[in-house]
Coordinates of C-alpha atoms in Angstrom, one line a residue:
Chain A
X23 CA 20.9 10.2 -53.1
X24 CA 21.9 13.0 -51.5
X25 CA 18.8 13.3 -49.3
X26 CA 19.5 9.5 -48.3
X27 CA 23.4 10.8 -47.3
X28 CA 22.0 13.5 -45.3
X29 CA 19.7 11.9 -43.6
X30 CA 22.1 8.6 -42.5
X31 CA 22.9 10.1 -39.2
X32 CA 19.8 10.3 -38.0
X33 CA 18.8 6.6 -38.9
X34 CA 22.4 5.5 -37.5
X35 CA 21.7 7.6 -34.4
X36 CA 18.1 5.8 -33.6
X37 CA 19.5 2.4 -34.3
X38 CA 22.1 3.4 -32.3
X39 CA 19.3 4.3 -29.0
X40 CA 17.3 1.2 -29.7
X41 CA 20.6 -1.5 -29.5
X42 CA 21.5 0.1 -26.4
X43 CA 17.7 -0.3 -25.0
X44 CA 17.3 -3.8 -26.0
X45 CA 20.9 -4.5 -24.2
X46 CA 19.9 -3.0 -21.0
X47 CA 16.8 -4.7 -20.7
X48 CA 18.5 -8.0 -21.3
X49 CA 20.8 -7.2 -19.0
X50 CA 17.9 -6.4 -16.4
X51 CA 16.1 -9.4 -17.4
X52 CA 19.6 -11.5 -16.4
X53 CA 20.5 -10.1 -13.2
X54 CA 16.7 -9.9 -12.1
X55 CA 16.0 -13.5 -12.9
X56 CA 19.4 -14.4 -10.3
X57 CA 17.2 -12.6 -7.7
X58 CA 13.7 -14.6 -8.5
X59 CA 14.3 -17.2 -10.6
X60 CA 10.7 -18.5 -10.1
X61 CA 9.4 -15.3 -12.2
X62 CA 9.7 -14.3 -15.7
X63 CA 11.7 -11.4 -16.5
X64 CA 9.0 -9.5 -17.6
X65 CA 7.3 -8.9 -14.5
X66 CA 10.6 -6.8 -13.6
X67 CA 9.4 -4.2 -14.9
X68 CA 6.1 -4.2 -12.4
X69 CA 7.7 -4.7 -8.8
X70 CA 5.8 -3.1 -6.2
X71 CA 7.6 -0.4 -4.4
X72 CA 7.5 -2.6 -1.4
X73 CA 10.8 -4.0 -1.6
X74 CA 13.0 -1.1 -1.5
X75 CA 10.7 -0.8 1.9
X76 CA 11.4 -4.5 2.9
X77 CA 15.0 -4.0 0.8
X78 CA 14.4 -7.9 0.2
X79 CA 14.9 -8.8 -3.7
X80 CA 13.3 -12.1 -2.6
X81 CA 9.9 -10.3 -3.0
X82 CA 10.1 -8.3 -6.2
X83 CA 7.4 -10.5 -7.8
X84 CA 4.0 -9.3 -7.8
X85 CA 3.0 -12.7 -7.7
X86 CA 3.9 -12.2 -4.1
X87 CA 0.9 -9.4 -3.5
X88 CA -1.2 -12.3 -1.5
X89 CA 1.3 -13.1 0.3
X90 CA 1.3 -10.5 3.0
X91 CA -0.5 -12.4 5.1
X92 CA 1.8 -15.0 5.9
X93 CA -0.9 -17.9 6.9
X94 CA -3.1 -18.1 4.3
X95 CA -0.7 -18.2 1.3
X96 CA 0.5 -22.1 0.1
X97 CA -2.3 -23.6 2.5
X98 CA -5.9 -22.6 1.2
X99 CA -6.0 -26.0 -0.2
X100 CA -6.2 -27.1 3.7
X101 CA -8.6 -27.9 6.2
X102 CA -8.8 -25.9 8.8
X103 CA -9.1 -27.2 12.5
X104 CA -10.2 -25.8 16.1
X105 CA -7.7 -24.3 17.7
X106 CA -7.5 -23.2 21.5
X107 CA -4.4 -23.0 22.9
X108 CA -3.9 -22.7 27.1
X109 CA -5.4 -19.7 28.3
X110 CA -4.4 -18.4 31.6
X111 CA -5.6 -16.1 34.4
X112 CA -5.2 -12.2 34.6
X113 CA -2.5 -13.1 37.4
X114 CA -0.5 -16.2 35.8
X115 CA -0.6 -13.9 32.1
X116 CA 0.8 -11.1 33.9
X117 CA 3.5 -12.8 36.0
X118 CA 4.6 -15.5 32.7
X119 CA 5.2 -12.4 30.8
X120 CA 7.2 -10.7 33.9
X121 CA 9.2 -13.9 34.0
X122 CA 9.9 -14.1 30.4
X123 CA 10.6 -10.4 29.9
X124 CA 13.6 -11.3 33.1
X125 CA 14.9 -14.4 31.3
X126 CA 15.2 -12.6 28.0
X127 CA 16.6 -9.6 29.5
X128 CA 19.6 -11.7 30.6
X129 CA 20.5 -12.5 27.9
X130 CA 24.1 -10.9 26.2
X131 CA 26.4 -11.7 23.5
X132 CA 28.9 -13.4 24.6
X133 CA 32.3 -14.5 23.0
X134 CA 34.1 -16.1 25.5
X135 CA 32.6 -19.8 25.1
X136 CA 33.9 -22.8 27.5
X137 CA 34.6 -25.7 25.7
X138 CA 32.7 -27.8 28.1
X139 CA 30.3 -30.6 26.2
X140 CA 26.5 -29.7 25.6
X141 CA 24.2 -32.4 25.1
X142 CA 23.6 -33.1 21.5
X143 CA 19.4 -33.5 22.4
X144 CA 19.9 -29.8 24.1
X145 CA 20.4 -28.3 20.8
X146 CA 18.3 -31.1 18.9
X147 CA 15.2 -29.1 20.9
X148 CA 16.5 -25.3 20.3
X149 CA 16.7 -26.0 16.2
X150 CA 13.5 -27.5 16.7
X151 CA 11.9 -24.6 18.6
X152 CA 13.6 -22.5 15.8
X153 CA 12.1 -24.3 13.3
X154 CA 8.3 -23.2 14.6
X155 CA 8.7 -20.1 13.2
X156 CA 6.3 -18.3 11.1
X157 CA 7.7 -18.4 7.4
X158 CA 6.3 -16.3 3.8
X159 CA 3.9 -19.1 2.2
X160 CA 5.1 -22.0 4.8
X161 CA 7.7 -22.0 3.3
X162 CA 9.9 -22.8 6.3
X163 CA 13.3 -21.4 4.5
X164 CA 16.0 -22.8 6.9
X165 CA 18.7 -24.9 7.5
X166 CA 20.8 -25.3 10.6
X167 CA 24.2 -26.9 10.2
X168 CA 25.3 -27.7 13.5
X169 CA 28.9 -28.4 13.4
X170 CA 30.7 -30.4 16.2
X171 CA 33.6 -31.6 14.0
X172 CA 37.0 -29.6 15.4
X173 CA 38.7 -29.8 12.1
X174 CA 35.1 -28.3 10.5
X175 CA 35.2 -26.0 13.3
X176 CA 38.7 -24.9 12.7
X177 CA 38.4 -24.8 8.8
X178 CA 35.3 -22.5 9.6
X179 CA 37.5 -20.2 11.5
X180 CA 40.4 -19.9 9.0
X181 CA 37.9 -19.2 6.4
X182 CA 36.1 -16.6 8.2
X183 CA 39.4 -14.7 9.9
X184 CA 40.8 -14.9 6.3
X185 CA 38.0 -13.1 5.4
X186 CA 38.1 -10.5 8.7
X187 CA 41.4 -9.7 8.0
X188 CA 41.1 -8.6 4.3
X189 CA 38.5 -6.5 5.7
X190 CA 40.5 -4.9 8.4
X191 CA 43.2 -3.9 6.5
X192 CA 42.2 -3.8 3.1
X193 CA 38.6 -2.8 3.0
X194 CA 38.5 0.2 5.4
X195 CA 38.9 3.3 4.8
X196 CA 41.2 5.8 6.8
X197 CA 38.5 6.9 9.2
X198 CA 38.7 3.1 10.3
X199 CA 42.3 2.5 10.6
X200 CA 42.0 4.9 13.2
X201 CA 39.0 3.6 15.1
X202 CA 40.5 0.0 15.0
X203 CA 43.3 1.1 17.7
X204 CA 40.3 1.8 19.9
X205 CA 38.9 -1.9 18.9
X206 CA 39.1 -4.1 21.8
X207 CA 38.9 -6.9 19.4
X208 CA 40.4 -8.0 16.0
X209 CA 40.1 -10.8 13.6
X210 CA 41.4 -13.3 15.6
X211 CA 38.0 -15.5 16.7
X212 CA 38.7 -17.9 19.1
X213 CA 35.3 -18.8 20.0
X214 CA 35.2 -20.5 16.8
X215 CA 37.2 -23.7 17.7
X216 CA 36.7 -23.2 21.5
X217 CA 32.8 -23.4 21.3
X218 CA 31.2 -27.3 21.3
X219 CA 29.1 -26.4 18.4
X220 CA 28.6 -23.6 15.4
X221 CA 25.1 -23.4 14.3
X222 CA 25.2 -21.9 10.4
X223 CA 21.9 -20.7 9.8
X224 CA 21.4 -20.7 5.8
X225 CA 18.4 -19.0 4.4
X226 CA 16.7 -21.0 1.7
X227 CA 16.3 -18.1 -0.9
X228 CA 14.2 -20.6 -3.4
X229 CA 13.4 -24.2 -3.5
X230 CA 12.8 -27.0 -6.1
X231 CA 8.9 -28.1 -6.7
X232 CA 8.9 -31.7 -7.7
X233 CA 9.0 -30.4 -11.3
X234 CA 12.1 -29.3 -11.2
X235 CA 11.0 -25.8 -11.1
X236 CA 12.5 -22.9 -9.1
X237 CA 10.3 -21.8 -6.5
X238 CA 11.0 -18.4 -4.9
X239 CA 10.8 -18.0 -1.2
X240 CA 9.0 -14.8 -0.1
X241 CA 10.0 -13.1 3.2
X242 CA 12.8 -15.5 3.5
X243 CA 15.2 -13.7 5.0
X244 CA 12.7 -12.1 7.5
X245 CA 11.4 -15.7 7.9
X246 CA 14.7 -17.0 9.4
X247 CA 15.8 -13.9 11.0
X248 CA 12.6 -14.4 13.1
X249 CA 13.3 -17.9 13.6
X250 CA 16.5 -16.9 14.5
X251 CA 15.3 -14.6 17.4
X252 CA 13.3 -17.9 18.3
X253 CA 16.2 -19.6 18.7
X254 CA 18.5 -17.1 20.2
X255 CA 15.6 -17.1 23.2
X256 CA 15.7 -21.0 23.3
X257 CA 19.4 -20.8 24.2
X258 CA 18.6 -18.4 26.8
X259 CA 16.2 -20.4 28.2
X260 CA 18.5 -23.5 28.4
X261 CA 21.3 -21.2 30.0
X262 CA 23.3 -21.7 26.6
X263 CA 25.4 -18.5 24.8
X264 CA 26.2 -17.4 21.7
X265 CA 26.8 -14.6 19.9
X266 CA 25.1 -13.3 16.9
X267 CA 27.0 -12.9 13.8
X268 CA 26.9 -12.1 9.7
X269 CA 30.4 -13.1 8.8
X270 CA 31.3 -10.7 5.7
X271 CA 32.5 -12.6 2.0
X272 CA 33.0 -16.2 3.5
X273 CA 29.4 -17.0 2.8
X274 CA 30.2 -18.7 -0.7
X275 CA 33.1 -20.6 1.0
X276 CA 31.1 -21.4 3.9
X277 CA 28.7 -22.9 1.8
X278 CA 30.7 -25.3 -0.3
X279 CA 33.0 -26.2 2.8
X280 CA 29.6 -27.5 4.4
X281 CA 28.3 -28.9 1.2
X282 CA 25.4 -26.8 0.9
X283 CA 23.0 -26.1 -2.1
X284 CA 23.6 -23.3 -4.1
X285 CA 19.8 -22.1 -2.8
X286 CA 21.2 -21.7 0.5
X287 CA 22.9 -18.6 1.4
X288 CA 24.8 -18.1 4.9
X289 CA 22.3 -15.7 6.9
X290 CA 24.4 -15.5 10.5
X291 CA 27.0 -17.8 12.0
X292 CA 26.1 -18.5 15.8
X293 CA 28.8 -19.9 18.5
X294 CA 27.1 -22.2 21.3
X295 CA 27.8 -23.3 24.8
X296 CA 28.4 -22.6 28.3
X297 CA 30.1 -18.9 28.9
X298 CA 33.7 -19.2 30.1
X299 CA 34.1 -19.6 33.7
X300 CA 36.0 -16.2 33.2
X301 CA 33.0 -14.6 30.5
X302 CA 33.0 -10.6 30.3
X303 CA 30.5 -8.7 28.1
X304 CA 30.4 -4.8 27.5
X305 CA 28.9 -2.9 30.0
X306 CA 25.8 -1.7 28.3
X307 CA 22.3 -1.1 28.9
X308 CA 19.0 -1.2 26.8
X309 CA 16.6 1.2 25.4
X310 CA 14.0 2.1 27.8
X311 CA 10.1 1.3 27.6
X312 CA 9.8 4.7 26.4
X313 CA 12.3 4.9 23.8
X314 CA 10.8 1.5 21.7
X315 CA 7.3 1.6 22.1
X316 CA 4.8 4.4 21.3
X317 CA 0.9 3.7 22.8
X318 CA -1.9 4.9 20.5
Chain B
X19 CA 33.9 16.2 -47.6
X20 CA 33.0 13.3 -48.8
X21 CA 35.1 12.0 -46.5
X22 CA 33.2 13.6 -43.9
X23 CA 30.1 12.9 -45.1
X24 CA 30.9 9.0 -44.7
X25 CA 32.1 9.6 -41.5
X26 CA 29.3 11.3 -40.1
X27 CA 27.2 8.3 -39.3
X28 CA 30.0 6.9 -37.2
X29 CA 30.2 10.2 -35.1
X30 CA 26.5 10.6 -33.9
X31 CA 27.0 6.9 -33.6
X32 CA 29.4 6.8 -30.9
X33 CA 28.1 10.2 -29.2
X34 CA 24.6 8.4 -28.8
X35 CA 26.2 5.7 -27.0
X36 CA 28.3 7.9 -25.1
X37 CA 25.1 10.2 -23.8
X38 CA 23.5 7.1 -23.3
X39 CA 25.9 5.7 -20.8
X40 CA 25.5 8.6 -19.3
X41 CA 22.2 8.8 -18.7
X42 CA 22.7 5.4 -17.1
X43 CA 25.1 6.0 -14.7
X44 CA 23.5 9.1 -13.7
X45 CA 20.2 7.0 -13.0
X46 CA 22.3 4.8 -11.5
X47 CA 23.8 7.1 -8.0
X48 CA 20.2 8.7 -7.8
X49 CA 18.5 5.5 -6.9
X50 CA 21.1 4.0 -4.8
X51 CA 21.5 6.9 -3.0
X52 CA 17.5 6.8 -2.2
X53 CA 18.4 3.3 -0.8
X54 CA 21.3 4.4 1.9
X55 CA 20.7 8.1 2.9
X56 CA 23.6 7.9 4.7
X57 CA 26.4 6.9 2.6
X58 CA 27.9 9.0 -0.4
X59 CA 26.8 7.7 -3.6
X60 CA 30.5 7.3 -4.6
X61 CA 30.5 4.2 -2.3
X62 CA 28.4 2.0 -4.3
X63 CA 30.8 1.1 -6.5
X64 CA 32.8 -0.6 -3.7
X65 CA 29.9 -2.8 -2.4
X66 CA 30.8 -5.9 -0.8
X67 CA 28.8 -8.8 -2.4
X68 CA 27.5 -9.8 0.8
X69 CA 25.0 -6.8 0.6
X70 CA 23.4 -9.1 -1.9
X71 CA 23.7 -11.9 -0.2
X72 CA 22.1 -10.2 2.9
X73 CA 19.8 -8.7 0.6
X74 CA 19.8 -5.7 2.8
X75 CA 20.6 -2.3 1.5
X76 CA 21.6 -0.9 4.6
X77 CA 24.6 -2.8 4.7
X78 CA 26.2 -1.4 1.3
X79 CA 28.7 1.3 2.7
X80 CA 32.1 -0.7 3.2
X81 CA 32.0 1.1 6.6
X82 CA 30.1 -2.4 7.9
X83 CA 33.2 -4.8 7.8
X84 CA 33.9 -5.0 11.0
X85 CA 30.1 -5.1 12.1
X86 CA 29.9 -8.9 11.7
X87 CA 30.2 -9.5 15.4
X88 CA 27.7 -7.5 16.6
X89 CA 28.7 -7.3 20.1
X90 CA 32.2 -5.6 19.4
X91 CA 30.4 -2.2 17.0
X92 CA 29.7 0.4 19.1
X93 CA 30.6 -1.3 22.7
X94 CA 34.5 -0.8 22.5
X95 CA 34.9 2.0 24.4
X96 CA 32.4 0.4 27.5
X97 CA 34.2 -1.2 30.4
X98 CA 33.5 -5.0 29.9
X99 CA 32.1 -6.8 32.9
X100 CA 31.5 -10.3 34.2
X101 CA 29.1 -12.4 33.0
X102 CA 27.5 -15.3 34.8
X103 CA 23.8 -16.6 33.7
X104 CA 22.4 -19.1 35.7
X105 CA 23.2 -22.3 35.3
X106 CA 21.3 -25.6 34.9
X107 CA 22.2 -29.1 35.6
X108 CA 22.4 -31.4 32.8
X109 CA 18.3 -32.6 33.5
X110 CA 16.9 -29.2 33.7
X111 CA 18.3 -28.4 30.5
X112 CA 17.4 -31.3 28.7
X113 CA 13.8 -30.7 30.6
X114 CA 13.8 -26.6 30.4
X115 CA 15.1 -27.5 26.2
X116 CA 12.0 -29.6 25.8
X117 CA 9.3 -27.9 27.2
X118 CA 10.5 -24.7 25.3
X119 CA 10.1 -26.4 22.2
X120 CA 7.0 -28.1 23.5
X121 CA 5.4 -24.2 24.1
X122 CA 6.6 -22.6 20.8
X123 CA 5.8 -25.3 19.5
X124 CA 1.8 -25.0 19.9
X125 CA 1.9 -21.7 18.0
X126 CA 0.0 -20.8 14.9
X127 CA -1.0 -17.8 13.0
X128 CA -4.4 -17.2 14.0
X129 CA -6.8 -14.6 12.2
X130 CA -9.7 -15.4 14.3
X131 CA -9.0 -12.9 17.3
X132 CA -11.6 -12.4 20.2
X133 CA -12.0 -8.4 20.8
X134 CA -12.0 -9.3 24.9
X135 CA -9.3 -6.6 26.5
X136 CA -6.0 -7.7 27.1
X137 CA -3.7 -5.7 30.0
X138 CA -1.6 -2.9 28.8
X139 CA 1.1 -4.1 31.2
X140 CA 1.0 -7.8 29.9
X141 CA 2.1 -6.0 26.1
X142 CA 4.2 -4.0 27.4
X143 CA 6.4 -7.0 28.8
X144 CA 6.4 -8.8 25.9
X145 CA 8.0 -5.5 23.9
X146 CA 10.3 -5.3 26.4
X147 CA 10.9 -8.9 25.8
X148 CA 11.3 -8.3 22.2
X149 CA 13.6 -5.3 23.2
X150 CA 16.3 -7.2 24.5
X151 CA 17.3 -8.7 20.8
X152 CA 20.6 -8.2 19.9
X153 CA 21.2 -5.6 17.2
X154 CA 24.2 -4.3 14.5
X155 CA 26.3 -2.5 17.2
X156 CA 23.5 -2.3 19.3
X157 CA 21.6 0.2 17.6
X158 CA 18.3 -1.4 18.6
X159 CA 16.9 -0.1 15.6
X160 CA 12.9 -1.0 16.6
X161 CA 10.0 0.9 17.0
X162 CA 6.8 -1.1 18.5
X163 CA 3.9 1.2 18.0
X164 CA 0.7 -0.4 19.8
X165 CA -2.5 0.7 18.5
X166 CA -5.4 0.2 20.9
X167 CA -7.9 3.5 19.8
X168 CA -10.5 2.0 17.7
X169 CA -10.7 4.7 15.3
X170 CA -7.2 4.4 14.3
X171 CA -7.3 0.6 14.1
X172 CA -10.2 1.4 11.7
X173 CA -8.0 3.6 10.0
X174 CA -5.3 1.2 9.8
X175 CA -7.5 -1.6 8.0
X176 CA -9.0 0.5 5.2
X177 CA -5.3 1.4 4.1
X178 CA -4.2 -2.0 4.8
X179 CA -7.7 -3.3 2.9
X180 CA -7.6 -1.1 0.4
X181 CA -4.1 -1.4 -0.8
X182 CA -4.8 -5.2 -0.5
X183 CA -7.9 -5.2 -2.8
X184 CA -5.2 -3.1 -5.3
X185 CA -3.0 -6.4 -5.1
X186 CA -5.9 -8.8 -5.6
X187 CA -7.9 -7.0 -8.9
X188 CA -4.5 -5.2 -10.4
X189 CA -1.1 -6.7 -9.2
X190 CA -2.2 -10.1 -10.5
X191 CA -1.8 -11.9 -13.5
X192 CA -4.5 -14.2 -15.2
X193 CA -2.9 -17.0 -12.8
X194 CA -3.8 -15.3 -10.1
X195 CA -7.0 -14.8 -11.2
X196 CA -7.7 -17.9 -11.3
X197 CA -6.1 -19.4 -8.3
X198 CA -7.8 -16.8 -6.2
X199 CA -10.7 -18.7 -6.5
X200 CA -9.5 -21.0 -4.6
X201 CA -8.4 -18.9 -1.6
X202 CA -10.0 -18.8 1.1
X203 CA -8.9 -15.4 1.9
X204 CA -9.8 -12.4 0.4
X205 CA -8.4 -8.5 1.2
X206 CA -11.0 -8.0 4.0
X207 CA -8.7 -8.3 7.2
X208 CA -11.7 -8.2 10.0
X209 CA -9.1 -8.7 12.7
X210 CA -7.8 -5.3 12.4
X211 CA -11.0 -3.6 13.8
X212 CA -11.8 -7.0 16.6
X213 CA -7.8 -7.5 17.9
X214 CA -7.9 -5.5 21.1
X215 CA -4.2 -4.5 19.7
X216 CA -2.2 -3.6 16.7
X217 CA 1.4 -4.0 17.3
X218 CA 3.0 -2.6 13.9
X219 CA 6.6 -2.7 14.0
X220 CA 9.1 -0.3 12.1
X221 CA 12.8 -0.3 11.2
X222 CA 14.7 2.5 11.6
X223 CA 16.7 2.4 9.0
X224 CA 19.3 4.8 10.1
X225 CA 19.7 7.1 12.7
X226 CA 20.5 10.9 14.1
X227 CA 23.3 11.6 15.6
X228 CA 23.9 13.8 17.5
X229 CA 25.5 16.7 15.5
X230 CA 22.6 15.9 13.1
X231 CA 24.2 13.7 10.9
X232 CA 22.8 10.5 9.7
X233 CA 23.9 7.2 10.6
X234 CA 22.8 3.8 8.8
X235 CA 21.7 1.0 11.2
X236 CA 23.3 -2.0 9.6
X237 CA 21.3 -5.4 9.6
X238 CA 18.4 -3.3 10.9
X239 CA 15.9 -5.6 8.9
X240 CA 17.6 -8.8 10.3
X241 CA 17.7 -7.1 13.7
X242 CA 14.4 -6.0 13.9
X243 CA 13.0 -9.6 12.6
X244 CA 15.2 -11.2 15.2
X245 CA 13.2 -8.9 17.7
X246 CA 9.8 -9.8 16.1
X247 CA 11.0 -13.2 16.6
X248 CA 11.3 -12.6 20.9
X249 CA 8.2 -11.0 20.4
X250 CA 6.5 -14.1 18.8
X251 CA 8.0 -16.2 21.8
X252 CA 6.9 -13.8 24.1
X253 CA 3.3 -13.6 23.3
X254 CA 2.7 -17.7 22.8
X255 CA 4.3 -17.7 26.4
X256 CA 1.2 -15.9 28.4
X257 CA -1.3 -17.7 25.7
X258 CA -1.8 -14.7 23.3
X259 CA -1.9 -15.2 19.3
X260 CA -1.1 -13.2 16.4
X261 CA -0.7 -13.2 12.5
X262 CA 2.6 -12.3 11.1
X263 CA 1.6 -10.1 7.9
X264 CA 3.7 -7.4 5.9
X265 CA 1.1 -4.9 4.5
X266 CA 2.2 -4.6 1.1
X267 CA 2.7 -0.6 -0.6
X268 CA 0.9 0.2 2.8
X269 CA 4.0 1.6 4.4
X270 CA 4.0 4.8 3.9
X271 CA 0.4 5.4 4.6
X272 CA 0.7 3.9 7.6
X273 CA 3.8 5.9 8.7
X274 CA 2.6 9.0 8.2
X275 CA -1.3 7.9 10.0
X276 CA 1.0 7.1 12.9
X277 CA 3.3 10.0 12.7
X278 CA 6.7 8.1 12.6
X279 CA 9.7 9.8 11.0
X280 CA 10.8 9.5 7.7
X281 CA 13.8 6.9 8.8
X282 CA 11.3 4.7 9.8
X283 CA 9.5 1.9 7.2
X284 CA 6.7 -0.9 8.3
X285 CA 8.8 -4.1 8.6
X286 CA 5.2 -5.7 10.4
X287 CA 2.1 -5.3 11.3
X288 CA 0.7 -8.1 14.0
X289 CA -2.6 -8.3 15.6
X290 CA -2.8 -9.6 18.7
X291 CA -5.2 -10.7 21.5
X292 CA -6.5 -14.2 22.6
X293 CA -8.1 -16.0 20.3
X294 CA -11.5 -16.2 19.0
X295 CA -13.6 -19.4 20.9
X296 CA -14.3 -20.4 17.7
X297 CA -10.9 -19.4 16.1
X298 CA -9.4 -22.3 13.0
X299 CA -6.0 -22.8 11.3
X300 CA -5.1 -24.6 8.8
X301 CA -4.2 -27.8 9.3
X302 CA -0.3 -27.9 8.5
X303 CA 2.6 -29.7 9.5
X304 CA 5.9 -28.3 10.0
X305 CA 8.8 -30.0 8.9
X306 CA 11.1 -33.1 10.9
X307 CA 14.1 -32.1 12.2
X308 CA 15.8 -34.1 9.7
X309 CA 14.8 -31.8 7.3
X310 CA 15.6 -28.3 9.0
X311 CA 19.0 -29.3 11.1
X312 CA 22.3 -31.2 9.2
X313 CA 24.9 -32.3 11.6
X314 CA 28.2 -32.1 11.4

């Protein structure tokens, strides 16, 4: 009896160690399955270091280990077909990528839009030139709401300078209060009712199969950040401006307020039309050859 | 005593828990602090959601609230001047909008790349091209390193192959077993030794300044794959091809074969050359407008 008595604690202290285990991995297993929902909780516990490196929880599956090679994933079950695309002289390769290194470099973000109509076709044919992008498994993990409405637009832009003002004055720290005198802007976006569209880009972070099952998209916010740069040159090309940008917190409300699925998560929030007559930018430069490529 | 005695398993109770907890929290700060180097590990606890949303770790100090519009960060102090891109009448931009799409439109991943040289000049255009992608206050956190010496191409595929065939015969479950059967794919990558160039691309995830402190990029993944995306465009544009792939685990080992700093980490890895004569895709379709673009 008085062996049992002494030796309580000890019993009391491992049952104590193994509750606490059993919580925490149920608690991984909850906040993990948010993050892939297509995966069982156990494989958790094998992610591949990769995606601290890609810092995408879209990939933490290791189901996902084929899938670095974006093309071959989702379509081995397809035929495969010749495929020669125009091929150019020495001179015309040289001078196309001259000229479209010169377009390109035009380009600036620009937040002084002119409310002047834009063809609807004009941005028909950019979404569609976005949508060519390369995605994880196919997957093609995008939606662009292009929103004309002015009492959308303007519900947009409550929402999002709602948001821009908590975090101006409430979620900056002293160093910022200070830097914000030397701001040039504020919270106030103008651009969001002034411009003739607003192109919310929502990254598909899973989809449905016809079985109802949740099916993860790998890479997907890589996928539609590169289709974003697609489209961004597509603009350029059109003599259209925007400017690129990841509203903070109004993703949720964004969301609802366009009747989105729950799947779909805000990824950037892009202004389009014709610069204001009167259009400044800042004065800066880019990075030279030198500083962004290294030859080996 | 007896009293005590009764007690006792109560005590180490709670002080289990308590240590426990601990142990947790301590866990805790040390990874997240591996994530952003540059913000104090007290700051996690004040993460805006939209880190998750954005899925980007670099984003978690509260620092980043007014980095949404990514043309204000960094620029205020610059002198703003005016801007005026060219301008198109209504039929050229309906035209120029078309025959964009109509380009991008005709590309594919290809793995089939012909080893025939391509001009150093022609790829350095196109990474200038890429270059001018806008960036969280214009940090133009990209580094394109092109690999054209054959050893270290060599080099490159049996880290990239070898960490592959690791994915396929370990990282796999029996599904995977059995669905690689029907791939059509396997972990040999002969297009790293024939593409006349290796383009991998890297994130720098924060960067120097110049009293030697660190400072995070933010959206440096989203940045970067905007880039990659100009780059894409860039390339289909003077008729070269490419596969998009994200080496998995091979980060590392390829950052320290290429000597890049420790702030850098593999976002991509893209062959690239014309293709093959006899070069295939599969045969996919992309999906309607209808289903990428919602109109508001």
């Amino acid at each position: 009896m008085a062996l049992i008595s002494v030796f309580t604690p000890v019993f009391v202290a491992v049952l104590c160690v193994v509750i606490v285990f059993f919580f925490r991995n149920y608690r991984r297993a909850e906040s993990s399955s948010q993050l892939k929902p297509s995966t069982a909780a156990g494989e958790s516990s094998s992610r591949p270091w990769v995606d601290e490196d890609l810092q995408d929880d879209t990939e933490i599956s290791t189901k996902d280990s084929e899938d670095n090679d974006w093309v071959v994933a989702g379509t081995e079950d397809l035929p495969h077909v010749p495929y020669t695309p125009p091929r150019y002289s020495e001179e015309e390769t040289l001078e196309r990528s001259q000229q479209f290194y010169k377009l390109l470099n035009q380009r600036r973000s620009v937040r002084f839009i002119s409310p002047e109509p834009v063809p609807r076709e004009v941005i028909e044919n950019v979404i569609l030139a976005a949508g060519t992008a390369p995605s994880g498994a196919h997957t093609e993990p995008w939606t662009f709401v292009v929103v004309a409405d002015a009492e959308t637009k303007h519900k947009i832009r409550e929402i999002v300078e709602q948001e821009e003002e908590v975090n101006y004055k409430q979620r900056m720290g002293d160093k910022w209060v200070h830097d914000l005198r030397r701001l040039r802007t504020n919270w106030v976006k103008e651009y969001l009712d002034t411009a003739p569209y607003l192109i919310l880009i929502f990254k598909q972070t899973y989809g449905i199969l016809p079985n109802g099952k949740k099916k993860t998209h790998y890479y997907n916010e890589i996928s539609v950040s590169i289709s974003c740069g697609l489209l961004l040159a597509a603009l350029q090309n059109v003599g259209l401006v925007t400017v690129t940008s990841t509203p903070l917190n109004c993703g949720p409300q964004l969301r609802v307020l366009l009747r989105r699925p729950v799947n779909e998560k805000l990824l950037m929030l892009l202004p389009v039309g014709y610069p204001a007559p009167d259009a400044t930018v800042p004065d800066l430069t880019r990075k030279d050859l030198s500083d962004i490529m290294v030859f080996v």
